[in-house]
Coordinates of C-alpha atoms in Angstrom, one line a residue:
X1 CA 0.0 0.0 0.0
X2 CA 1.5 3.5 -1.1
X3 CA 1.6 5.9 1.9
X4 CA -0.2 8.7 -0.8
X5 CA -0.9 10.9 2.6
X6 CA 2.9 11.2 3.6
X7 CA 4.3 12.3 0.6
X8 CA 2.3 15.4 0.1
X9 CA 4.4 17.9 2.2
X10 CA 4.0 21.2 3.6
X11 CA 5.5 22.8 0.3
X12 CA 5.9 19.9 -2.3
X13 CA 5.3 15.9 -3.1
X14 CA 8.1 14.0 -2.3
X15 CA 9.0 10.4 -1.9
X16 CA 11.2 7.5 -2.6
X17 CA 10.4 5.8 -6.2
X18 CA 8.9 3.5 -6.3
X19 CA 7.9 2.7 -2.8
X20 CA 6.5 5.9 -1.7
X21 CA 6.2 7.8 -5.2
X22 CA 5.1 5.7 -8.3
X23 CA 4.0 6.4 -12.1
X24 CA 0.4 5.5 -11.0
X25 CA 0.5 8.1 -8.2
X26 CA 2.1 10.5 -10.6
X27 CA -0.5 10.4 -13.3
X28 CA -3.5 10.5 -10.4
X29 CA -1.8 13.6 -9.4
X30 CA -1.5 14.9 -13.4
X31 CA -5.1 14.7 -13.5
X32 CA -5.9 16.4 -10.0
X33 CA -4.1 18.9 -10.8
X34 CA -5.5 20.2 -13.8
X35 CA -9.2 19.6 -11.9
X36 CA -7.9 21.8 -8.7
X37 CA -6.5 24.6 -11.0
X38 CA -9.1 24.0 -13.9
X39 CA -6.6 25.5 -16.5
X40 CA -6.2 24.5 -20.1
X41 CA -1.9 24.3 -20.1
X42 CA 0.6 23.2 -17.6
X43 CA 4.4 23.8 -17.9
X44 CA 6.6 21.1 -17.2
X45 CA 10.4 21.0 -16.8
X46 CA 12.2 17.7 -15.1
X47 CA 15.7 17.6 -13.3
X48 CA 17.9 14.6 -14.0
X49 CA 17.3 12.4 -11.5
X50 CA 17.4 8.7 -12.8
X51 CA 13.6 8.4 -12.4
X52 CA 12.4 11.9 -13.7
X53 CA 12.1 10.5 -17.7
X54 CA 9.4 7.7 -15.9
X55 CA 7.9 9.8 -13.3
X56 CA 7.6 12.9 -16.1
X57 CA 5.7 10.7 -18.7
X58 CA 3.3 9.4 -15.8
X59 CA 2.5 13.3 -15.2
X60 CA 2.1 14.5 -18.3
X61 CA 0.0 11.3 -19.4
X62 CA -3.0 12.2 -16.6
X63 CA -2.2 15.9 -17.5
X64 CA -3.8 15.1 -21.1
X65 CA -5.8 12.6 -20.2
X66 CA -7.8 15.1 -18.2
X67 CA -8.0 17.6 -21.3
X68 CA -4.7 20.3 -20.4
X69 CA -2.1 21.1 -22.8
X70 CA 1.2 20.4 -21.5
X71 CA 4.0 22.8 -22.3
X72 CA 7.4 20.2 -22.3
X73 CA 10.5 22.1 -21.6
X74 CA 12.4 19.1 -20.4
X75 CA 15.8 18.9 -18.6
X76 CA 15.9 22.4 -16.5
X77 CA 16.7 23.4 -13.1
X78 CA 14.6 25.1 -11.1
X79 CA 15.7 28.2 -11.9
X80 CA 15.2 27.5 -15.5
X81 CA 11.6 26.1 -14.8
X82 CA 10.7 29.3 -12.8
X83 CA 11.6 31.3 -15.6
X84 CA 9.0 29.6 -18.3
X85 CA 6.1 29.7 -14.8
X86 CA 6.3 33.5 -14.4
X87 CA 4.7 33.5 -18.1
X88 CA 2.5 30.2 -17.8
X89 CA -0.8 29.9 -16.2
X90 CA 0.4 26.5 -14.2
X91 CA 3.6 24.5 -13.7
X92 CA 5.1 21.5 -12.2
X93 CA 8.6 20.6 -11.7
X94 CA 9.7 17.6 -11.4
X95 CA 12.5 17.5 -8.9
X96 CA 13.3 16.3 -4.8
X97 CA 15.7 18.8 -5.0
X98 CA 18.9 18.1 -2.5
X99 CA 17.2 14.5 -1.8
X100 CA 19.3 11.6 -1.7
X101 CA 19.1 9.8 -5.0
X102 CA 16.2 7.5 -4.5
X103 CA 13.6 10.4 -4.2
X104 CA 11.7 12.2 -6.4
X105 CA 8.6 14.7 -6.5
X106 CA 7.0 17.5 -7.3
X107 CA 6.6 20.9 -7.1
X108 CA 3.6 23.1 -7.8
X109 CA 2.9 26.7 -9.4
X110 CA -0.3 28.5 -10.1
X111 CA 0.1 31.9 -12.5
X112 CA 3.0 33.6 -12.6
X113 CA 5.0 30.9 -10.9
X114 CA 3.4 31.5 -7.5
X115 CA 4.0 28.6 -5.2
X116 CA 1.3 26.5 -4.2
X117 CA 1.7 25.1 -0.5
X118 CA -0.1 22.6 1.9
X119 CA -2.6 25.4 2.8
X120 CA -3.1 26.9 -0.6
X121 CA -4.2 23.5 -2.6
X122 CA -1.1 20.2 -2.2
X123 CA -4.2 18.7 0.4
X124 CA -6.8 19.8 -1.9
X125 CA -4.8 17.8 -4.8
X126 CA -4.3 14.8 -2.3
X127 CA -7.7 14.3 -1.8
X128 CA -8.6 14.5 -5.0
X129 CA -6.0 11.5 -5.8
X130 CA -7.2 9.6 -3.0
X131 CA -11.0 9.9 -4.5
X132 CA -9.6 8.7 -7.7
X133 CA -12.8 9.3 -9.5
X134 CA -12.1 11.3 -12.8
X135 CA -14.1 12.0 -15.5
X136 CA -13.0 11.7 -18.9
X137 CA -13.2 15.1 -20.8
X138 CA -14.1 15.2 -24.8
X139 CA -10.9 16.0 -25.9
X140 CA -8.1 15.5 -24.6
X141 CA -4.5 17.4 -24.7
X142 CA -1.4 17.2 -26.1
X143 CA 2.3 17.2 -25.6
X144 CA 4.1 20.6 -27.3
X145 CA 8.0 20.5 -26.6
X146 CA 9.7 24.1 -26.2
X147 CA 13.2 25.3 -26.0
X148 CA 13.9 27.6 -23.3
X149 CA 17.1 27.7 -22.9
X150 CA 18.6 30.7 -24.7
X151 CA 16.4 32.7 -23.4
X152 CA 17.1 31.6 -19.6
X153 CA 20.8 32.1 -20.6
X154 CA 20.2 36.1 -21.7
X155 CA 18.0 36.2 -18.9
X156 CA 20.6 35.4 -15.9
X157 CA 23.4 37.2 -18.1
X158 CA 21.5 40.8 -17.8
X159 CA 22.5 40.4 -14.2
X160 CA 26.4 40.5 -14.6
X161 CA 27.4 44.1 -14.3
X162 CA 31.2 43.5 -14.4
X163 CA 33.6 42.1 -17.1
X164 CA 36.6 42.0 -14.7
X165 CA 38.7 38.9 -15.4
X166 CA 37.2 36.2 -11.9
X167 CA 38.4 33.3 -11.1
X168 CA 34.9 31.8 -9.6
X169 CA 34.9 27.9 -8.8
X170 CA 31.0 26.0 -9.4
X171 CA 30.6 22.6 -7.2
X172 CA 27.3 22.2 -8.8
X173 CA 27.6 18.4 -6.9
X174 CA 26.7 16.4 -10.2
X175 CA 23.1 18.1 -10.2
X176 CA 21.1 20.0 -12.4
X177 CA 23.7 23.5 -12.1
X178 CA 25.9 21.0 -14.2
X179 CA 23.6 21.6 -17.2
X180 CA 22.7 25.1 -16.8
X181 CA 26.3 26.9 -15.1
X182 CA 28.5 25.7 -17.5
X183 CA 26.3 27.2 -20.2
X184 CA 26.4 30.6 -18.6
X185 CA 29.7 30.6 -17.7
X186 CA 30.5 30.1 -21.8
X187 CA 29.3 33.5 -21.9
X188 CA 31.3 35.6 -20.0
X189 CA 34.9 36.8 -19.5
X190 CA 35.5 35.1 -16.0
X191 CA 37.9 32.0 -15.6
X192 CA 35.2 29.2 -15.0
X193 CA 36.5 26.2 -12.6
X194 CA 33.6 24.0 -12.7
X195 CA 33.8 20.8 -9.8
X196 CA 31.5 17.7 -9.8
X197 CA 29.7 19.6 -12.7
X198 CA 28.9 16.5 -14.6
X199 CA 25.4 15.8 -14.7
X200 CA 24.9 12.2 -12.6
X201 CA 22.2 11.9 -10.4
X202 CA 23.7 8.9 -8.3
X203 CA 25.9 11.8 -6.9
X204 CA 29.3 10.1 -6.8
X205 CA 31.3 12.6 -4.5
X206 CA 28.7 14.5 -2.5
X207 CA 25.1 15.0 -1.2
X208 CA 24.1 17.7 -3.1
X209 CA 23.1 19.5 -0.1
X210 CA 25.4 22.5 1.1
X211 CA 23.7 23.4 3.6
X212 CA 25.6 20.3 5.3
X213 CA 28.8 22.2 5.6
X214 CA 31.1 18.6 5.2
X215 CA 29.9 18.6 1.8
X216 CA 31.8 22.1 1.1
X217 CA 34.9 20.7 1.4
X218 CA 36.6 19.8 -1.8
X219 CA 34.9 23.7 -2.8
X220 CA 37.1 25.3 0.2
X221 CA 40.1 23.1 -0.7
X222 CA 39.7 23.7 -4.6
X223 CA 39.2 27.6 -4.0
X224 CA 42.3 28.1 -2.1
X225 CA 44.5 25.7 -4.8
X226 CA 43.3 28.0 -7.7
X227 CA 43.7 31.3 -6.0
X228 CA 40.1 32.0 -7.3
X229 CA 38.3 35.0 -6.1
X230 CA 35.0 33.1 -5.0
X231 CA 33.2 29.4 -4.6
X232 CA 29.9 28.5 -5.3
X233 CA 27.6 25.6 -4.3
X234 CA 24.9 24.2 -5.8
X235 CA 22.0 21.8 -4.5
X236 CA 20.6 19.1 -6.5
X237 CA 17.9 21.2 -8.7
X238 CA 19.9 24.3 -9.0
X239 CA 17.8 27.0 -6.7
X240 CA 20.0 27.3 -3.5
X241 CA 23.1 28.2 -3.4
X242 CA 26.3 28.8 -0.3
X243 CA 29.3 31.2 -1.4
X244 CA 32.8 30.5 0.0
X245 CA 35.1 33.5 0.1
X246 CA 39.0 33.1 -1.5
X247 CA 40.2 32.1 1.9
X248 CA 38.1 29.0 2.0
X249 CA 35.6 30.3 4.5
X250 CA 32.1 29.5 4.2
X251 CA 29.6 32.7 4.1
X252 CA 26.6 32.6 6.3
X253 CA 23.8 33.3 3.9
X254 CA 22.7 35.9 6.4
X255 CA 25.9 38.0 5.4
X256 CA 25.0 36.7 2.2
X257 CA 22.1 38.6 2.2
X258 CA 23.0 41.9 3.4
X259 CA 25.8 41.8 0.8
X260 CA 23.6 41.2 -1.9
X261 CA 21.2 44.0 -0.2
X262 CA 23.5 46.5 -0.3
X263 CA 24.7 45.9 -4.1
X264 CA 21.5 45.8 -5.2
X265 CA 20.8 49.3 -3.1
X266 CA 23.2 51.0 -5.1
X267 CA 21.4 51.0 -8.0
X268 CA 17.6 50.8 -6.6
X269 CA 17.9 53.1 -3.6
X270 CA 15.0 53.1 -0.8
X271 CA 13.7 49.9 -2.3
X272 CA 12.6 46.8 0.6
X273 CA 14.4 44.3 1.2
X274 CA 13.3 41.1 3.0
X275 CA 15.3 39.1 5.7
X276 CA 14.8 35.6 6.8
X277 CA 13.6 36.1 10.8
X278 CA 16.4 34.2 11.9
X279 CA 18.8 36.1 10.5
X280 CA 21.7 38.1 12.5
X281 CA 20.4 41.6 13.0
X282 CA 23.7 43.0 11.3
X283 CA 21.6 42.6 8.2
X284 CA 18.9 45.5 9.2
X285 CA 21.4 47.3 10.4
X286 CA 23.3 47.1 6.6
X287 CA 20.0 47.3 4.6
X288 CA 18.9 50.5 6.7
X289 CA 22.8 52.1 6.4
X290 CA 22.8 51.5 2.5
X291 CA 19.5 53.6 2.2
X292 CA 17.1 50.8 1.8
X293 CA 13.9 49.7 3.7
X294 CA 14.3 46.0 5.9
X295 CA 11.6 44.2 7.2
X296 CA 11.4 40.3 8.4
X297 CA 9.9 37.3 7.0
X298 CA 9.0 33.9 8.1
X299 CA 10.7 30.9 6.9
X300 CA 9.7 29.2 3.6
X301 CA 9.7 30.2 0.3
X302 CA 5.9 30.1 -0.2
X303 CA 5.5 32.4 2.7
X304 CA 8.4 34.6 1.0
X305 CA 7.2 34.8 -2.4
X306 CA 3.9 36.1 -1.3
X307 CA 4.9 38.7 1.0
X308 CA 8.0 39.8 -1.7
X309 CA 4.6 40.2 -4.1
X310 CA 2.4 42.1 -1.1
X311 CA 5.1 44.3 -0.4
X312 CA 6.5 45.0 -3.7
X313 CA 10.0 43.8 -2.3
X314 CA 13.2 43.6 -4.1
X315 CA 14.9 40.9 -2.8
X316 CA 14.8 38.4 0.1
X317 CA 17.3 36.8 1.8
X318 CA 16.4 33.2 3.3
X319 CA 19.1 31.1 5.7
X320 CA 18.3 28.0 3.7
X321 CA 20.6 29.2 0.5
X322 CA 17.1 30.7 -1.1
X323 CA 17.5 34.2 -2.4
X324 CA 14.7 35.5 -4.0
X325 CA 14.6 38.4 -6.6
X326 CA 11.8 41.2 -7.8
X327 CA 13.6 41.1 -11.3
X328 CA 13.1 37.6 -11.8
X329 CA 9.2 37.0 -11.1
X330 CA 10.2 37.0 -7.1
X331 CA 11.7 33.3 -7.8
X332 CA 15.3 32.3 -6.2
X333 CA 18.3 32.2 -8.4
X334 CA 21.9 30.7 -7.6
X335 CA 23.2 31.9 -10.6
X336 CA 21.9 35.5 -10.2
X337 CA 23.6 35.6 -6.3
X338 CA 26.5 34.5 -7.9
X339 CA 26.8 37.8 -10.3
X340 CA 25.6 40.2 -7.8
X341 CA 28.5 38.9 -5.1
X342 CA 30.9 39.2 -8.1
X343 CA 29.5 43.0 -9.3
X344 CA 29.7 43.4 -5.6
X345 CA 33.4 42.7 -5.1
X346 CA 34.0 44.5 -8.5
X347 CA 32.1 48.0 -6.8
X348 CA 33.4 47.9 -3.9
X349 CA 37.1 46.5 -5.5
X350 CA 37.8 44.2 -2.3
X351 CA 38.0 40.8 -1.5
X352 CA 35.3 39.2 -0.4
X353 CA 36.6 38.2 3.0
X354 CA 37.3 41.9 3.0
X355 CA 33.5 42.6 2.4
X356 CA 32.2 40.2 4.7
X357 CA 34.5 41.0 8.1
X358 CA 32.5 43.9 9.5
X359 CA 29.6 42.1 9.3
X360 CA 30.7 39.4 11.9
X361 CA 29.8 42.0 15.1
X362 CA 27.6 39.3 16.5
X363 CA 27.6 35.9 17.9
X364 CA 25.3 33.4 16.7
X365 CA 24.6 29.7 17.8
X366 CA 23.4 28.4 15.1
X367 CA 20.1 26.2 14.8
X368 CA 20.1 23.9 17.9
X369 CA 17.3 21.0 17.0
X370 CA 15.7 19.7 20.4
X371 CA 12.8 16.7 20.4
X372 CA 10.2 18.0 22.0
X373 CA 6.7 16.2 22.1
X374 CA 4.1 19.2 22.8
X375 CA 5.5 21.7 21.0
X376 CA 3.3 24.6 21.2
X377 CA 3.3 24.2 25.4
X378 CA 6.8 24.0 25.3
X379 CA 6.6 27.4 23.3
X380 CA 4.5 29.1 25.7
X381 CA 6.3 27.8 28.8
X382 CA 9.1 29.9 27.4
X383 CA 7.6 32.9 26.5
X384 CA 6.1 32.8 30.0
X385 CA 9.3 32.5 31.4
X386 CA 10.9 35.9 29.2
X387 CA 7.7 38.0 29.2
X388 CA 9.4 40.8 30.8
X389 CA 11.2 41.3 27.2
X390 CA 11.1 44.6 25.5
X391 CA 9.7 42.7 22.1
X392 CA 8.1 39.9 21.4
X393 CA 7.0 38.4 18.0
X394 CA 4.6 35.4 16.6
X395 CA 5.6 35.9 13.1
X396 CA 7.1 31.9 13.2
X397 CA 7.5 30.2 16.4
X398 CA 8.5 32.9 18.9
X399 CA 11.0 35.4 19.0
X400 CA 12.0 37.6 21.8
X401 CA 14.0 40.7 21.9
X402 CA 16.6 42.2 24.4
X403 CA 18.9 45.1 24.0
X404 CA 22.0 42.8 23.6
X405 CA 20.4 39.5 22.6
X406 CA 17.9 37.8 21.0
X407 CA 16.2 34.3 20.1
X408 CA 13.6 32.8 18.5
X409 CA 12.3 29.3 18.6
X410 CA 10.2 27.7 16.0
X411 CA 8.6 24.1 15.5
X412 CA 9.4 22.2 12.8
X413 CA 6.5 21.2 10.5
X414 CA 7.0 17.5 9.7
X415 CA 8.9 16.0 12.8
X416 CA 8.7 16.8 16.6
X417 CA 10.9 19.3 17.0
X418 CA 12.4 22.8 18.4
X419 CA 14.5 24.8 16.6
X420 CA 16.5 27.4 18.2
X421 CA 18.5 30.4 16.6
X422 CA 20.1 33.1 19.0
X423 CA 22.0 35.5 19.6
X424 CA 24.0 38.0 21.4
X425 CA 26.5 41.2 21.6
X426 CA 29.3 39.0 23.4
X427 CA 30.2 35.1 23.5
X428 CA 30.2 34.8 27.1
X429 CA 26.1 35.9 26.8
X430 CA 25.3 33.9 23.7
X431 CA 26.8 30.3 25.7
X432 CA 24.7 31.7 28.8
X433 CA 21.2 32.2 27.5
X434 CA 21.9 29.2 24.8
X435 CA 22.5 26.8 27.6
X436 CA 19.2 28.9 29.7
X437 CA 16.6 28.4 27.0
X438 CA 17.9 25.1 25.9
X439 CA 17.5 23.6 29.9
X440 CA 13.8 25.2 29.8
X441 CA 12.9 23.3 26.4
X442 CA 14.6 19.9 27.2
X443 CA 13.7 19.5 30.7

């Protein structure tokens, strides 16, 4: 029996094929689709992955089968997919993203490649495959293949404001950056070291995950042997990314996004810019000192998107390696962060270790995962416990504010978890109200 309730997620469909995630689930989910959104064409790209080609067909098959066009762009990244959704009235990508090999899945877009989420119609699509009662419409659709690429290619190369000669090294860990970075990188006048970028979705030298820093290593090690002025790394599908600087250091994508803040405030001044809430709060202090608007958002890029949109936002700035921009559709881009860190370092004609130093005022503890069964008690027992705090926010989980320190706590949506990001003025007080807050949720 496939467990059809546990692959729909709180963002996409994911699973292991063929146990979890099958062809017949795939083409029951073709054809819900197309009844939840009621639309007449669906985009669809695929990443790599052994069993995309299977998986893809299955898709499409219950796509036309229930009367929709589909629009076939084939192998893309996410990126790449993103950029044909912003035009199309629905999409789905085929893609697990930075999931192990075995996986595969799905993710969803309404008009103008807007997101959909648990809450905004994956459940309504699950039930609708777990009816399994379709009607056959008169006429059903058909398969039209397009070529995208060239246009995605002029597309991410608008953003390079610099023709200085960089040495930038692309561990795009055998995923679907293999296929679309090279092709960029053709383009332009910077010395290209590409690592792992052969396309091979059995990922023979790393998860393509980085935000598991072990899996940066050969990228630090490879940086520092070519003398190259910046690292890149890729997940699996191409959407997040993590910079290293020409030391070998890894950048918090925090720093990440101030930096990329306060390029892009150069030449869009006053604009908002949004920042993941976990982020250190040397961020607002850059956005607001570089003549630009900050304001927090809650984790997730559906959340994101749809605030960016509200607001009219710029960019956004998320601690998972998403960064999000206005310019293209409010969809992330790994390939766009790349150019603006490089026409960053061009404008400001310093390293990047030299651009990213004053930013480390702070001291941070990371994400600290703690099992907790009743989260939301646990929650309250701790704002109850700091209630004589000067701030206190619900935006996700809690978050409390002091004049030298902060934290904020947050469940996680799938497993029984607390997540904890703080952080402080001094080390000493970090280690101390770490080690305070953590007792309180673990006793």
């Amino acid at each position: 029996m496939f467990k059809i309730a546990e692959i729909f997620k709180a963002y996409d469909v994911r699973g292991i094929y063929p146990t979890d995630l099958n062809e017949e689930i795939a083409y029951k989910i073709g054809r819900a689709f197309v009844i939840f959104l009621k639309v007449k064409e669906v985009v669809v790209g695929r990443d790599g992955r052994l069993s995309s080609p299977q998986i893809f067909e299955a898709l499409t098959k219950g796509i036309t089968d229930q009367g929709a066009n589909v629009i076939d762009i084939g192998l893309s990244s996410t990126p790449m997919f993103y950029f044909e959704a912003a035009k199309a009235e629905s999409s789905i990508m085929v893609t697990a993203s930075h999931n192990p090999k075995e996986y595969n899945g799905f993710k969803f877009c309404r008009e103008n490649a807007t997101p959909i989420s648990g809450d905004t119609g994956i459940q309504d699509i699950k039930k609708l495959v777990e009816k399994n009662q379709f009607k056959d419409p008169k006429n059903k659709g058909k398969i039209i293949k397009k070529d995208i690429l060239e246009n995605f290619l002029k597309h991410n190369l608008s953003f390079v404001k610099t023709n200085k000669p960089f040495k930038v090294v692309i561990d795009a860990g055998n995923g679907m950056g293999s296929y679309t970075f090279p092709k960029i990188f053709e383009k332009l006048p910077f010395n290209f070291i590409p690592l792992y970028c052969e396309m091979d979705f059995n990922f023979p030298n790393h998860e393509p995950n980085p935000l598991k820093y072990e899996t940066l290593k050969d990228l630090q090690n490879k940086v520092i042997e070519e003398k190259a002025d910046l690292g890149i790394a890729l997940d699996g599908d191409g959407d997040r990314c993590i910079a290293v600087d020409e030391k070998g250091n890894i950048v918090n994508c925090d720093l990440m996004t101030a930096l990329i803040g306060k390029s892009l405030l150069k030449t869009n001044p006053g604009s908002l810019i949004l920042y993941d809430l976990r982020s250190s709060k040397i961020v607002k202090e850059v956005i607001e000192e570089n003549g630009g608007k900050s304001k927090m958002c809650r984790v997730g890029h559906a959340f994101i998107k749809q605030q960016m949109r509200d607001e009219d936002a710029l960019f956004a700035g998320e601690l998972s390696g998403h960064f999000y921009y206005k310019d293209s559709f409010f969809t992330e881009s790994s390939f766009i962060t790349t150019a603006i860190l490089l026409n960053l370092i061009a404008q400001e004609n310093k390293s990047l270790s030299e651009l990213v130093e004053p930013l480390k005022k702070y001291f941070q503890s990371g994400e600290i995962n703690s099992d907790v069964s009743d989260k939301e008690a646990k929650i309250k027992e701790v704002e109850e416990k700091f209630k004589d705090t000067e701030k206190i926010l619900h935006l996700d989980g809690l978050s409390v504010y002091y004049k030298d320190w902060w934290f904020n706590i947050r469940p996680s949506n799938t497993e029984p978890l607390l997540r904890l990001n703080l952080e402080a003025n001094t080390k000493e007080l970090m280690e101390q109200k770490r080690d305070e807050i953590l007792k309180i949720i673990r006793e």
